[in-house]
Structures are given as structure tokens and as C-alpha cells.
Short mmCIF file of C-alpha atoms and ligand atoms in Angstrom, two decimals:
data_model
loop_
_atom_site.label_atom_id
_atom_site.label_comp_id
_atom_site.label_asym_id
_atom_site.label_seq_id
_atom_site.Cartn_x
_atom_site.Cartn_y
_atom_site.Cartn_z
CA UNK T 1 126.09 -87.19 -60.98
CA UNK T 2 128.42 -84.68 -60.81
CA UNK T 3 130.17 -82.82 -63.41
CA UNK T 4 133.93 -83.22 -63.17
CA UNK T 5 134.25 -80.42 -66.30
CA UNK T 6 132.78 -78.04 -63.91
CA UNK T 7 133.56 -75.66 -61.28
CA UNK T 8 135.96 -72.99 -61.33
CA UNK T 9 137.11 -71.23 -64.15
CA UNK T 10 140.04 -72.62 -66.06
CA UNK T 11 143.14 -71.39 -65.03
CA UNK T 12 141.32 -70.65 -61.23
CA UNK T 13 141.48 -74.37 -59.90
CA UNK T 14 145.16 -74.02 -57.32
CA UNK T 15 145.18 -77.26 -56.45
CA UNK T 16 148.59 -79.28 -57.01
CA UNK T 17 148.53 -81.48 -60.31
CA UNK T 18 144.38 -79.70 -61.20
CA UNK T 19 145.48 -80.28 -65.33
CA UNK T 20 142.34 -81.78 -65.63
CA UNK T 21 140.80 -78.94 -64.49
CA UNK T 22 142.62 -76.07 -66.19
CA UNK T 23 142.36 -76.43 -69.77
CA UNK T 24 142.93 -72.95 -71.46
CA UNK T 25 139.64 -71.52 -72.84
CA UNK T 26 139.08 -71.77 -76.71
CA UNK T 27 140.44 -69.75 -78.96
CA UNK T 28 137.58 -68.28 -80.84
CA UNK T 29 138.29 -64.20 -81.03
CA UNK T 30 139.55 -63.18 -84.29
CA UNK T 31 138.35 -59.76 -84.20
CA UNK T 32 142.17 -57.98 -83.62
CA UNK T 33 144.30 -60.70 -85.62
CA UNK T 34 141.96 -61.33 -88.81
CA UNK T 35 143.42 -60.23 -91.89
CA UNK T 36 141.15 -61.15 -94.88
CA UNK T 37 139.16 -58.59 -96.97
CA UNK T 38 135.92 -58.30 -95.40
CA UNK T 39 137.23 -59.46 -91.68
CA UNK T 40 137.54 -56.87 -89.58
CA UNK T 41 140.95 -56.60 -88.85
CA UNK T 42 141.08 -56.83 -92.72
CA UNK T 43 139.26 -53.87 -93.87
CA UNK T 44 141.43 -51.91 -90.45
CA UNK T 45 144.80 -53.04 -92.56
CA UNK T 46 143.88 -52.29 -95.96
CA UNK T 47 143.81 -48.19 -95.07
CA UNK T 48 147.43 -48.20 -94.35
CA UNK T 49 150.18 -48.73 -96.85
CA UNK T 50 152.40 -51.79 -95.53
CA UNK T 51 156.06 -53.13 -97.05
CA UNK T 52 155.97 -56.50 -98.16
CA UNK T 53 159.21 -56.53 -100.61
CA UNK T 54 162.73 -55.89 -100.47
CA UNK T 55 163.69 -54.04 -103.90
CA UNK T 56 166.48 -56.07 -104.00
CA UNK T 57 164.55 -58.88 -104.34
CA UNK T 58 162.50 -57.68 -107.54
CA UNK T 59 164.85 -59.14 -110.61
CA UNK T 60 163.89 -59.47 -114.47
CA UNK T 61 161.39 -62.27 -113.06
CA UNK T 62 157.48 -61.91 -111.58
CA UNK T 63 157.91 -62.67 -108.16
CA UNK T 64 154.64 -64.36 -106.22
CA UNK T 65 154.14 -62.92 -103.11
CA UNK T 66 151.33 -63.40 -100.16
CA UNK T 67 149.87 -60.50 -98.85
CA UNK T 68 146.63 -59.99 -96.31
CA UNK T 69 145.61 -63.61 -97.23
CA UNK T 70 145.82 -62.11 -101.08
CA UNK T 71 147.75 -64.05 -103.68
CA UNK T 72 149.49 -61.30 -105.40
CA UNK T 73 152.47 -61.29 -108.13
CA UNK T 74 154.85 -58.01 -108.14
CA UNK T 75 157.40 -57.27 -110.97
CA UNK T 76 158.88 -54.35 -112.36
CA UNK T 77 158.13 -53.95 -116.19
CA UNK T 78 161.10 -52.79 -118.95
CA UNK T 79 160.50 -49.63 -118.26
CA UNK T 80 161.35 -49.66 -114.31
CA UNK T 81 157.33 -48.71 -113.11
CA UNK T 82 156.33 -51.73 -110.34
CA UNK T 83 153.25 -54.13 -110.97
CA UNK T 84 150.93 -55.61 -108.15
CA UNK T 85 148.23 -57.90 -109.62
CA UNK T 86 146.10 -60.27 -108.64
CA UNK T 87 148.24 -63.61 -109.70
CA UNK T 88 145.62 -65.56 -111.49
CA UNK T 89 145.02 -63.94 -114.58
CA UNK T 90 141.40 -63.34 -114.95
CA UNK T 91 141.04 -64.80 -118.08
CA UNK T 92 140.94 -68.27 -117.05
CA UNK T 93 143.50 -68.45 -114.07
CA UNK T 94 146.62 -68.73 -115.10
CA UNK T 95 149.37 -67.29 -112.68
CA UNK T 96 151.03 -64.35 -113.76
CA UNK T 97 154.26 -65.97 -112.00
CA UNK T 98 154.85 -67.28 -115.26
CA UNK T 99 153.62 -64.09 -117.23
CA UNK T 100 156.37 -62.41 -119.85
CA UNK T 101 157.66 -59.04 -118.44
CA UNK T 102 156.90 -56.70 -121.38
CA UNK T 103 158.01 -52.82 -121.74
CA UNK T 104 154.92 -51.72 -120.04
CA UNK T 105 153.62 -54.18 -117.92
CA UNK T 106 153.49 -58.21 -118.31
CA UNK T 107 151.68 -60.83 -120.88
CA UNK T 108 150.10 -63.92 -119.61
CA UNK T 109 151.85 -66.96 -120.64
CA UNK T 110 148.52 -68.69 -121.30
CA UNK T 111 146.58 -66.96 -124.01
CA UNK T 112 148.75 -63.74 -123.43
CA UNK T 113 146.55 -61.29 -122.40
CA UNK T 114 148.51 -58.28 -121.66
CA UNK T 115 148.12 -56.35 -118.15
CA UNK T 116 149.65 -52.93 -117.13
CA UNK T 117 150.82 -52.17 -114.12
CA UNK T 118 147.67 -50.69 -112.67
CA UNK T 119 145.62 -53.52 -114.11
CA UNK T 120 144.57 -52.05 -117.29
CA UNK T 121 143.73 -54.90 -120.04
CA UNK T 122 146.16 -53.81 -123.14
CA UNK T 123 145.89 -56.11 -125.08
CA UNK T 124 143.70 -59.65 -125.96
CA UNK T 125 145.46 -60.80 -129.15
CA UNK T 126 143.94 -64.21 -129.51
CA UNK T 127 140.26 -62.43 -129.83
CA UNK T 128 138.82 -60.28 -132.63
CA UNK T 129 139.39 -56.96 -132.15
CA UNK T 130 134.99 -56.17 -132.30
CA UNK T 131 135.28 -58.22 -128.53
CA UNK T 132 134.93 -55.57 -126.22
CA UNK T 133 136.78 -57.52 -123.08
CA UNK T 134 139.09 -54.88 -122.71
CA UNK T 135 137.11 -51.75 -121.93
CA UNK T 136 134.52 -53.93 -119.65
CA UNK T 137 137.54 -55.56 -117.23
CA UNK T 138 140.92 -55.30 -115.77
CA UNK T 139 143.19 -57.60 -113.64
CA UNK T 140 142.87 -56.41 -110.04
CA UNK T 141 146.05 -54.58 -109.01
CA UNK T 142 147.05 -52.20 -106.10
CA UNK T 143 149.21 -49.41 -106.51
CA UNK T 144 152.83 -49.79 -104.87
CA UNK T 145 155.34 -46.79 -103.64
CA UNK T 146 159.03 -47.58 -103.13
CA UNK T 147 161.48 -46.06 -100.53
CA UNK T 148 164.40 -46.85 -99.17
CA UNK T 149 164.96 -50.52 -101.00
CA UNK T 150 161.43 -51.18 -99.46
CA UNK T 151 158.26 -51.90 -101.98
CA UNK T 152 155.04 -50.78 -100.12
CA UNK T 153 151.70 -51.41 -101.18
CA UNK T 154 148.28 -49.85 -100.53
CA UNK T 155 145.29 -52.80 -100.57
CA UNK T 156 142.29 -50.63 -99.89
CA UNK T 157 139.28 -48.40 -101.21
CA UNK T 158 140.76 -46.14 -103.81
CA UNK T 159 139.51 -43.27 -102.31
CA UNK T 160 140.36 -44.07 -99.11
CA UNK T 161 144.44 -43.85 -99.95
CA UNK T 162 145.85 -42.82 -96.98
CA UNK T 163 149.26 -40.29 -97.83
CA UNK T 164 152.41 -42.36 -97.67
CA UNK T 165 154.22 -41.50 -94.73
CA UNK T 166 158.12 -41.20 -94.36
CA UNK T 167 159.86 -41.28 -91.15
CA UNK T 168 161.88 -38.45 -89.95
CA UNK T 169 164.72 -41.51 -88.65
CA UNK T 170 166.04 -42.57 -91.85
CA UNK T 171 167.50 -39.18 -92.51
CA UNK T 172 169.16 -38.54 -88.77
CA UNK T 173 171.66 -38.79 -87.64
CA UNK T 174 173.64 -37.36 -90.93
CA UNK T 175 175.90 -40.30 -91.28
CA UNK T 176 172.84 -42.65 -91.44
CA UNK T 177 172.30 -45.32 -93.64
CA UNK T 178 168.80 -47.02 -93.62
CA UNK T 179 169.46 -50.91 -94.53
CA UNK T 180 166.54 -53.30 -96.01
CA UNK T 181 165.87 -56.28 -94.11
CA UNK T 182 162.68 -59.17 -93.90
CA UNK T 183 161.85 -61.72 -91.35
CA UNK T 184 159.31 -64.23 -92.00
CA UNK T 185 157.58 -65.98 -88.89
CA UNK T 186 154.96 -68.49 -89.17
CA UNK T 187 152.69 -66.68 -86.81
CA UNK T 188 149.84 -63.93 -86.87
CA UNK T 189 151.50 -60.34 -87.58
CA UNK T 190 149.52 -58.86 -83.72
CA UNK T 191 152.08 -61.01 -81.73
CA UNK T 192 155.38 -59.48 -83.76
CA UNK T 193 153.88 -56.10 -82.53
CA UNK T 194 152.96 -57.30 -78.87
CA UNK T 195 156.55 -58.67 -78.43
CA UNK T 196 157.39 -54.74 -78.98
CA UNK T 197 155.23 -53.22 -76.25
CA UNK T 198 156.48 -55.91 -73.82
CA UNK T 199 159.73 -54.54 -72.74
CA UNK T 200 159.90 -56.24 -69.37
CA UNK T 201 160.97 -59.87 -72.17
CA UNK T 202 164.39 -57.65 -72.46
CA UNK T 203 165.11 -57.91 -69.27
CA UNK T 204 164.65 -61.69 -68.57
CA UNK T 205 164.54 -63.11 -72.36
CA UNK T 206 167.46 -61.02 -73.19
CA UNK T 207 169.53 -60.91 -69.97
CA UNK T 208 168.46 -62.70 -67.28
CA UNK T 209 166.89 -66.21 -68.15
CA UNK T 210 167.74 -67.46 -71.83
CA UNK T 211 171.58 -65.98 -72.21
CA UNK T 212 173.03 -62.32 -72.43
CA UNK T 213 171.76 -60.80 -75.48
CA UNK T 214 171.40 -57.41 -74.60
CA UNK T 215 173.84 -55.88 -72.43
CA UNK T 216 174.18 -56.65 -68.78
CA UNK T 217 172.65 -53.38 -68.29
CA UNK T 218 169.35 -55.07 -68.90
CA UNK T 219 169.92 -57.26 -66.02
CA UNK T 220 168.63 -54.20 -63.79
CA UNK T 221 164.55 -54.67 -63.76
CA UNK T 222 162.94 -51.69 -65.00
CA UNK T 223 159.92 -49.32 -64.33
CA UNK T 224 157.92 -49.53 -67.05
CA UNK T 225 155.68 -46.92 -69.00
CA UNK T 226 153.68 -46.87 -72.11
CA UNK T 227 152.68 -43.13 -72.40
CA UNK T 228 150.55 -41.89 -75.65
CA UNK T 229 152.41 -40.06 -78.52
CA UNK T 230 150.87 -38.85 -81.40
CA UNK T 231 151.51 -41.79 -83.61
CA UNK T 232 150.54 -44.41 -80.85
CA UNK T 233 152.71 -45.02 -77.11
CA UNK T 234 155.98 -45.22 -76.54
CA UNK T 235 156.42 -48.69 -74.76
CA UNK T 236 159.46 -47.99 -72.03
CA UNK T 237 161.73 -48.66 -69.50
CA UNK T 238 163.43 -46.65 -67.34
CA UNK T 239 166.37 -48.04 -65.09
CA UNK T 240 169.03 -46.63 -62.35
CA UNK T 241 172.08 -48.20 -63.38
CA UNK T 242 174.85 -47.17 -60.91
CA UNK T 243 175.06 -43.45 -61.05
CA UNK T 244 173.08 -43.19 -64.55
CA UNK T 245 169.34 -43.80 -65.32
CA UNK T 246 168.76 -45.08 -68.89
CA UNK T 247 165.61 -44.77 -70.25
CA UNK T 248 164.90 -46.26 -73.35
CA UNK T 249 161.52 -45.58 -75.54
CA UNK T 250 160.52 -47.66 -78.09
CA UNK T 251 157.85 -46.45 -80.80
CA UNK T 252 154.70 -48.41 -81.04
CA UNK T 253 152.91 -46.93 -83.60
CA UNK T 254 149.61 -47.74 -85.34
CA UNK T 255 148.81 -50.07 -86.89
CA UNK T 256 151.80 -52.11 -87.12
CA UNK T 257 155.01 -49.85 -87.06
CA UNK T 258 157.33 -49.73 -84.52
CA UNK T 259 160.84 -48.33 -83.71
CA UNK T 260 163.30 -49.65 -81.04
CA UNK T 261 166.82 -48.53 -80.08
CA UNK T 262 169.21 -51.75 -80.11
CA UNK T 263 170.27 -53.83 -76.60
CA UNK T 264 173.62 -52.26 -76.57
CA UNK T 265 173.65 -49.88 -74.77
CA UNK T 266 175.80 -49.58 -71.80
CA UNK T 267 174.59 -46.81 -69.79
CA UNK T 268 177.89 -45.91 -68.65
CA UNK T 269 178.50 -42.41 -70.24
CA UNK T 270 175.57 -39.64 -70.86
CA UNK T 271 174.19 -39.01 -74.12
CA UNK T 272 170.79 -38.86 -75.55
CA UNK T 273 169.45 -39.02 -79.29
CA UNK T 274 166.70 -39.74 -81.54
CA UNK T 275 168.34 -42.44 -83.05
CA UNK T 276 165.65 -46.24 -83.31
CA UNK T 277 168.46 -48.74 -84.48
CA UNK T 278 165.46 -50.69 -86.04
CA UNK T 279 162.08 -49.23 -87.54
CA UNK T 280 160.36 -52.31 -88.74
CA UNK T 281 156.41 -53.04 -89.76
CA UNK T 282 155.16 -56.29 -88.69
CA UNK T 283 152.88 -57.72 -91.72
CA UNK T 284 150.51 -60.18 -92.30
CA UNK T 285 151.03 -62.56 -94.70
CA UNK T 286 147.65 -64.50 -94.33
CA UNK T 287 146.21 -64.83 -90.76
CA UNK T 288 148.63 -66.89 -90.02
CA UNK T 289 152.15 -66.19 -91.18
CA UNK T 290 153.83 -62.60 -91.20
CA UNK T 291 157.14 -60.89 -91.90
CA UNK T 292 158.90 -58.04 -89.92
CA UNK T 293 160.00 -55.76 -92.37
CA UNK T 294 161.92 -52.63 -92.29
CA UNK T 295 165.26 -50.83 -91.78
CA UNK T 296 168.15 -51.02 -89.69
CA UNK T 297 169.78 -47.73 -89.20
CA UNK T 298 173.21 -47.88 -89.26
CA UNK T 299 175.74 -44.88 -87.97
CA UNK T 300 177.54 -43.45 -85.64
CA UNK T 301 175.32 -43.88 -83.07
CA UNK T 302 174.01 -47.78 -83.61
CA UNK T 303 177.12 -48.76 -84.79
CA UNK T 304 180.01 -47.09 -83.80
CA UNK T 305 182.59 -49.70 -84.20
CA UNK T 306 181.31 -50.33 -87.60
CA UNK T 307 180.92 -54.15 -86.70
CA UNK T 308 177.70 -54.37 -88.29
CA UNK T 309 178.04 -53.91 -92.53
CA UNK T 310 175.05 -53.56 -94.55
CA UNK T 311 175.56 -57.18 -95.91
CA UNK T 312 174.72 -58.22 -92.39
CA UNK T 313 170.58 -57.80 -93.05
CA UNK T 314 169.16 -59.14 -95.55
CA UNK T 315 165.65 -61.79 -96.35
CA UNK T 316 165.84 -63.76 -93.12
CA UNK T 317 168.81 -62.29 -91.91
CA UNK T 318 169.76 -59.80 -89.19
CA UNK T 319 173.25 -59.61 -86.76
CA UNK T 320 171.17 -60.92 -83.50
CA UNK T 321 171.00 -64.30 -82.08
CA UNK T 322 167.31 -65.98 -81.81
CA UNK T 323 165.39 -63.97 -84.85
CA UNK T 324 164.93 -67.47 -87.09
CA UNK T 325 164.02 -70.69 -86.68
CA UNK T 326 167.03 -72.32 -88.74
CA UNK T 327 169.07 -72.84 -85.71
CA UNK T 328 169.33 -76.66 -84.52
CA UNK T 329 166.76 -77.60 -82.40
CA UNK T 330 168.72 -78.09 -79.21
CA UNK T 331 170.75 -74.43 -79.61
CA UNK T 332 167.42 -72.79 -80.01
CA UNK T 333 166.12 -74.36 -76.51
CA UNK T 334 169.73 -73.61 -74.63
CA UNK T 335 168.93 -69.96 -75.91
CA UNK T 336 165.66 -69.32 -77.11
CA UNK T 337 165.39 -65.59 -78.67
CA UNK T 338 162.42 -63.62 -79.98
CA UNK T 339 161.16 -65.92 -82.75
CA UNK T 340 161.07 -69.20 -80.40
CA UNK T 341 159.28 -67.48 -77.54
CA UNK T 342 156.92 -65.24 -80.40
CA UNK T 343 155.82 -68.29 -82.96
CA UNK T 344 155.60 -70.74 -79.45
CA UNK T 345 152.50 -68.69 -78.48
CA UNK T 346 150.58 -70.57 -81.36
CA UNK T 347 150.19 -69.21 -85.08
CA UNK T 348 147.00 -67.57 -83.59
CA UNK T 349 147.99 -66.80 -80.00
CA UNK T 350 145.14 -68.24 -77.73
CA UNK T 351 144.47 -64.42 -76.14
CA UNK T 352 141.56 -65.75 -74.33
CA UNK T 353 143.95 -68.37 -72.22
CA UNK T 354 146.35 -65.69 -71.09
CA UNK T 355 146.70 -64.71 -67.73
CA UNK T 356 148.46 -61.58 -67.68
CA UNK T 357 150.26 -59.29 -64.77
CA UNK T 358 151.07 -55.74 -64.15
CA UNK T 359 153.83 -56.32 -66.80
CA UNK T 360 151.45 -56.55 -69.65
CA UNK T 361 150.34 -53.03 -69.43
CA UNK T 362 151.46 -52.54 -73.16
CA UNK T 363 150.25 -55.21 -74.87
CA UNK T 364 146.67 -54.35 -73.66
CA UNK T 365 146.87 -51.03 -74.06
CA UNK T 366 147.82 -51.92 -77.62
CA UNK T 367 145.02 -54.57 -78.09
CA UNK T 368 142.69 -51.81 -77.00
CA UNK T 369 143.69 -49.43 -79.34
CA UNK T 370 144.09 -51.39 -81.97
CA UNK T 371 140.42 -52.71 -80.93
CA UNK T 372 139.43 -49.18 -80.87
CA UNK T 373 140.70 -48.57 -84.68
CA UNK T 374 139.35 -51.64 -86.16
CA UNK T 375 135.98 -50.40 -84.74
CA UNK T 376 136.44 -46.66 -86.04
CA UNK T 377 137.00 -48.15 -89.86
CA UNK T 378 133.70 -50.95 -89.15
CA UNK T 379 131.62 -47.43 -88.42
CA UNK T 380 133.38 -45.42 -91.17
CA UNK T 381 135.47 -43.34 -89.10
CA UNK T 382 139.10 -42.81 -89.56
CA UNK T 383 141.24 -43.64 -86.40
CA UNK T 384 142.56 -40.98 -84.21
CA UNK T 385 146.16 -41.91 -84.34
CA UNK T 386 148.68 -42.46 -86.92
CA UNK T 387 148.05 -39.09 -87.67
CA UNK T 388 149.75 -39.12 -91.18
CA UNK T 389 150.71 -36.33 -93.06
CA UNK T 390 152.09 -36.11 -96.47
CA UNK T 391 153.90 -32.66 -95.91
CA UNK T 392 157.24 -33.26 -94.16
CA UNK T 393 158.21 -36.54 -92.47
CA UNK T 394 156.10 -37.97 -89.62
CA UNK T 395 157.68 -37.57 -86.43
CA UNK T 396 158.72 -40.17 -84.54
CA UNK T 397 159.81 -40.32 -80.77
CA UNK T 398 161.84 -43.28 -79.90
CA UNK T 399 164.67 -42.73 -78.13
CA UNK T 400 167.78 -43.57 -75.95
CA UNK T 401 168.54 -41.16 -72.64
CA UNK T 402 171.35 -41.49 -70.03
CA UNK T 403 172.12 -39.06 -67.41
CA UNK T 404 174.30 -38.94 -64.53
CA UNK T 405 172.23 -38.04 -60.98
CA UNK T 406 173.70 -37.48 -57.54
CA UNK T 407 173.52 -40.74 -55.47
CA UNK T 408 169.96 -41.78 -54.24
CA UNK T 409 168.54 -38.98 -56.12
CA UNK T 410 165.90 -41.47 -57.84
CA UNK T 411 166.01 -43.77 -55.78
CA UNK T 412 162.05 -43.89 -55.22
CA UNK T 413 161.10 -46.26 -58.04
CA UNK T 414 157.96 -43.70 -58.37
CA UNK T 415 160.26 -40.41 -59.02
CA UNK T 416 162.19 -43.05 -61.11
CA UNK T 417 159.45 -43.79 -63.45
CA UNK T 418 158.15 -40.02 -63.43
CA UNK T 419 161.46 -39.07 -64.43
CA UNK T 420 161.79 -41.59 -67.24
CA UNK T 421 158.26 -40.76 -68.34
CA UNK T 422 158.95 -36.64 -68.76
CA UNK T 423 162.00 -37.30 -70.19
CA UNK T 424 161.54 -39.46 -72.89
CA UNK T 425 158.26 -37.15 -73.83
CA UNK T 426 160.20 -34.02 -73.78
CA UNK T 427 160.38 -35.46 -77.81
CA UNK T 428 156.80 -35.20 -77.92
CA UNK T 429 156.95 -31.42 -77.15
CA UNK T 430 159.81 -30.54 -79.53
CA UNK T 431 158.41 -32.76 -82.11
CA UNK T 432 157.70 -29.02 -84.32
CA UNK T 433 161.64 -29.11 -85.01
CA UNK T 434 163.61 -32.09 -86.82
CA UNK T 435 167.18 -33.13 -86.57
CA UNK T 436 169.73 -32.33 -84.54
CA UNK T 437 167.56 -29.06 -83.68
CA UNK T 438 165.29 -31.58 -82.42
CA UNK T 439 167.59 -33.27 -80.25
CA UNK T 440 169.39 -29.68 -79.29
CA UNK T 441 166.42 -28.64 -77.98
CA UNK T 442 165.49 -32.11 -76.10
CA UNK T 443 168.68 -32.16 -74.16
CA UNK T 444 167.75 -28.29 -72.76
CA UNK T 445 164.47 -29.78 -71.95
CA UNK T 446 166.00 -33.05 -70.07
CA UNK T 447 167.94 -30.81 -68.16
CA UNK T 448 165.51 -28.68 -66.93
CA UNK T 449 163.88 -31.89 -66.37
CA UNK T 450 166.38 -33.26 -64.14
CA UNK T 451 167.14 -30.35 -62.04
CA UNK T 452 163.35 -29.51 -61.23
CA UNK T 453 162.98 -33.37 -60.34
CA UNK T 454 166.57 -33.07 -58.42
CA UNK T 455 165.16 -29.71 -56.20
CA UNK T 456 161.76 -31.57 -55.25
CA UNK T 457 163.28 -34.63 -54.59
CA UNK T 458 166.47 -32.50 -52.11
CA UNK T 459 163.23 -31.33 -50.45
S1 FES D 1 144.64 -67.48 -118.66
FE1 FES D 1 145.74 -65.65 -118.93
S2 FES D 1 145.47 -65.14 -120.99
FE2 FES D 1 144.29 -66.92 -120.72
FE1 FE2 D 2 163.00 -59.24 -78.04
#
């Protein structure tokens, strides 16, 4: 008797109507996209600090939050210093949700044991003062840093506290203003970051196939690149768009940052800057819910009509079609956006079923690093890249460039790409200076770029 389950490989029978025959493989590889303590991809996450809060969203009440399948509880005690405990109290459980916010830190509502911010027992009123509970325990708690209305926590070894790295964007261009926002999506926090080193979807989920998001500029198919930087790859495109070529260079940096300029741009005029419109962290909830978190940067640049206000972002909230799942049912399948094509790949996207093109580039260059980084912290190694630094603000590369060329000039998709590629790391090599400087010295360097690629090209 034969086996009918046999044979090729799924995904490998080409007959018409082979269903039967093609069932995706099983999805048993948790090794990138775990997120518990112990897991692999756990102990990888807790040696980075991550944002899981919005300040705004810290009132005079505890406020329960999820956090690398950890239940947590976060308030801000009378005298303004931010708490992260474990929530159940470890007398007998109770959740601090409900504990009283004291001066210095918070009282369970049970028994009221009394907790400081970094876990310290204060107080244990209801026993005798000979019980020694106090100096033999604390309430697990993890040490939080705020910045720029974000809360950020670290989760890991105490000694291995990593410095807590700001971003040389939020302070650039002069008129910026770096606004809060948080997404939630019921899916595992890897795919948020794969939709970022994917920037062929901008061309057909933003312009071509589901409705004009971006600008028709991103109707023009792109070369793509994903060329290493010293905080991970930028993942880019570079396109000829009548007699400009636009590259754009997102930031996709370990482990789960990422920078991107907005869809906006026209490519009709030249200009270039170091300006990401978002810089957002993707993080994991529990394996299998997540949040983007992070900053819109509004100015000038990003917003130079001033259409977008500050009261535009907010918890579930951001000025672009497709980014929640609260739109009827119908709209979101006449014009699906990121979160219906992101969260539709499963709330553990089922890697081993993929079948993936030239176009995908980025996303396994991504799953290989981060592979490579989970591995590095297994064998007690600390990754290669972010390199983090507390002195000054960690460069960042992501950019926007548009210059005009002669007619056919780049034509040659491969001179095209080259091009794009030199350019958009000319930030990588004045990455010593920071500001407008920075972006001084960039443009002299895309010049020189152009012109050198302009005389071999006339040859
Ligand atoms: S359960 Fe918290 S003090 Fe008893
Ligand atoms: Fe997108």
C-alpha cells in the first residue's frame, strides 16, 4: 500500500489542486521568537533595556503591565522615583495592582507589606518586629530609566546592565519634537521587526496592491540592499524616479530597534538628511503578543505642513491607515495595512512553511543575526553589534537621499543599486560628527559620490 502522505516535500508537489499534498511543515522552532526567562530568545532580550510604557500613561494608580511573559506592576511612588515589581506580592500573592502608592514606594493591600521601588521589604507591620522577613527577602523588581515620555526597563543579570543608549535622532533636526506612541499587536515581537527589513511590502502593500499609502513614488520597484552598519543593516531601497534617484535607508538595529523615514516622500526636489520620521522598538509582551513602541519625530522635515499634531499618536494610535485592528472587518480587507498582513502570518509565524524569494534578503539576514546573538549570550559572549555606548548618543544611520542625475545615467539597475548602497553609507563614515555637521559633511560625500559614479558610468 502506498503512502498518499508521502513523496515530495510540502510546498514541492506543482500539480494543479495538490492541497492534499502541500500542507505547510509544523511549526516547532522557537529558538529566535521565545521570550521567557530561561528560553533562549529570553535570556538574548533580557541584556537590552526595552520601553514598555508611555509616561503618560503612569497616573496616581499601579498600572499592571505584561512584559517578556513577566507579570509586572509599574507605578511611580509620592515622591516621583518609578517602581517595577513582580505583581504578586510575595507574601502570599496578592497583586500589587491593588497595592497603596506610599511616599516611597507602595503597600500591599492584603496584609500591607510595604515594597520600595527596587524591591526592598520596608516594612511587615502585621508581624513582630524579632521576625526577620525583611532582611532575608525582597519583592523582585527591575530597575526602569525614563526618556522622552518613554519608561524603559532592564529585565536581566544585574551585572550584566547594559548602558542605556540614547539616539542621536531625537535631538536633530533642531526644531524636533520626539512624540510617545504604543501599538499593541497580538503577534510575536520578531515579525514587527521582519516587516521592517522587508521594504519591497512598501512598494506593493503600500502602493501598488492594497491602496496608495505611501506616495506614488513607491509605485517604482526598487533595488534593494541591506548593508551592515554598526548598530545592525540598514534595510533599503533605492529607486530612479524620473530624473531623481531616492534612496531611502531604514535602521534595523539589534535586537529590536529600528528607524524608518515616513512614505511621503515625493522625490521630486533634492535634499538629503538624517531625519527617521519613526524610531520605534518592537517588544514582546509574552511570546505571543507585542507592542511597537517609540517616537515619532516631528519637524520640519517629517512634517512640514504641520498636518500631523502631537495629539495625533498616542496608545494605539498613529496618523496612518492599516496600523490597528479596530477598523470594520470589510474596510480592513478593501485595504489591508501593516497590522492585517503582520498578525495574519499567525501569532507565531510558521517560519518553517515559508517559501521565500530574492526579496527576503533582509529578513534572513536579520534571522541570522539575531540567531547569531541569541547564541553569543547561550555561550556567554556579548554580541558584536549594538555596540552601545553610554558616552554621547549612539549613532544612527537612517536616512532619506534624492539627487538629480543626467538622463540614463543609472540606468543599469546594478550602478543603480551601487549608487544607492555608497550613498546611504557615506553616514556610516561620517558617523564621528553629529548634527547638521553630520549631514554637512554627508552631502560633500554624496557628491563626490555621484560624480565619480557619473565619470565611470560616461566611460
Ligand atoms: S499578600 Fe501582600 S502583604 Fe500579604
Ligand atoms: Fe509597512
Amino acid at each position: 500500500m502506498t503512502d498518499s502522505t508521502s513523496g515530495s516535500r510540502p510546498g514541492r508537489d506543482i500539480r494543479p489542486y495538490s492541497g492534499y499534498h502541500n500542507q505547510p511543515a509544523p511549526n516547532d522552532d522557537t529558538f529566535i521568537t521565545s521570550v521567557g526567562r530561561g528560553t533562549p530568545g529570553g535570556e538574548y532580550l533580557r541584556r537590552y533595556w526595552h520601553p514598555f510604557l508611555l509616561s503618560s500613561e503612569l497616573g496616581d494608580l499601579p498600572v499592571p503591565v505584561r512584559l517578556l511573559g513577566e507579570d509586572l506592576v509599574v507605578f511611580r511612588d509620592g515622591s516621583g522615583r518609578v517602581g517595577l515589581l513582580h505583581r504578586h506580592c510575595i507574601h502570599r500573592g496578592a497583586s500589587l495592582e491593588y497595592g497603596i502608592i506610599a511616599e516611597r514606594g507602595i503597600r500591599c493591600c492584603y496584609h500591607g507589606w510595604h515594597f520600595d521601588v527596587d524591591g526592598t521589604i520596608l516594612d511587615t507591620p502585621a508581624e513582630p518586629p524579632t521576625i526577620r522577613i525583611k532582611s532575608t527577602f525582597c519583592q523582585g523588581a527591575y530597575k526602569v530609566h525614563e526618556w522622552k515620555g518613554l519608561l524603559f526597563a532592564y529585565m536581566g543579570p544585574v551585572d550584566e546592565m547594559p548602558p542605556f543608549p540614547e539616539y542621536d535622532t531625537v535631538d536633530h533636526p533642531t526644531d524636533n519634537a520626539p512624540v510617545p506612541f504604543r501599538m499593541n499587536l497580538p503577534c510575536n515581537w520578531v515579525q514587527i521587526v521582519e516587516n521592517g527589513c522587508d521594504p519591497i511590502h512598501n512598494a506593493y502593500l503600500h502602493a501598488i496592491v492594497a491602496g496608495q499609502q505611501f506616495s506614488a513614488t513607491f509605485k517604482v520597484l526598487p533595488q534593494l540592499d541591506f548593508p551592515r552598519t554598526p548598530i545592525g543593516f540598514l534595510s533599503m531601497a533605492t529607486r530612479q524616479v524620473g530624473e531623481h534617484v531616492f534612496i531611502r535607508a531604514s535602521d534595523i538595529a539589534l535586537p529590536n530597534f529600528g528607524q524608518f523615514p515616513n512614505g511621503a516622500n515625493l522625490a521630486d526636489r533634492e535634499s538629503l538628511g538624517l531625519r527617521p520620521y519613526l524610531s520605534r522598538w518592537a517588544v514582546a509582551v509574552d511570546d505571543h503578543n507585542s507592542f511597537y513602541i517609540g517616537l515619532a519625530h516631528l519637524n520640519s522635515y517629517n512634517n512640514p505642513s504641520g498636518s500631523m499634531a502631537p495629539e495625533d499618536f498616542g496608545v494605539d494610535q498613529i496618523p496612518f491607515i492599516g496600523q490597528t485592528g479596530d477598523r470594520p472587518h470589510a474596510e480592513r480587507q478593501r485595504e489591508p495595512g501593516d497590522y492585517d498582513a503582520v498578525v495574519t502570518q499567525g501569532q507565531v509565524a510558521n517560519r518553517r512553511a515559508e517559501h521565500l524569494g530574492s526579496t527576503d534578503r533582509g529578513v534572513v539576514q536579520f534571522r541570522r543575526m539575531l540567531s547569531q546573538a541569541i547564541h553569543d549570550v547561550q555561550e556567554g559572549r556579548r554580541p558584536e553589534v549594538p555596540r552601545l555606548t553610554a558616552a554621547g548618543p549612539t549613532r544612527t544611520y537612517a536616512s532619506e537621499i534624492v539627487v538629480k542625475v543626467p538622463p540614463g545615467a543609472l540606468d543599469d539597475p546594478k550602478a543603480l543599486a551601487a549608487f544607492g548602497q555608497k550613498a546611504a553609507l557615506a553616514f556610516v563614515a561620517t558617523d564621528h560628527l553629529l548634527g547638521a555637521e553630520r549631514e554637512e559633511a554627508t552631502t560633500r560625500k554624496v557628491q563626490d559620490l555621484l560624480a565619480e559614479f557619473l565619470a565611470t558610468t560616461a566611460k
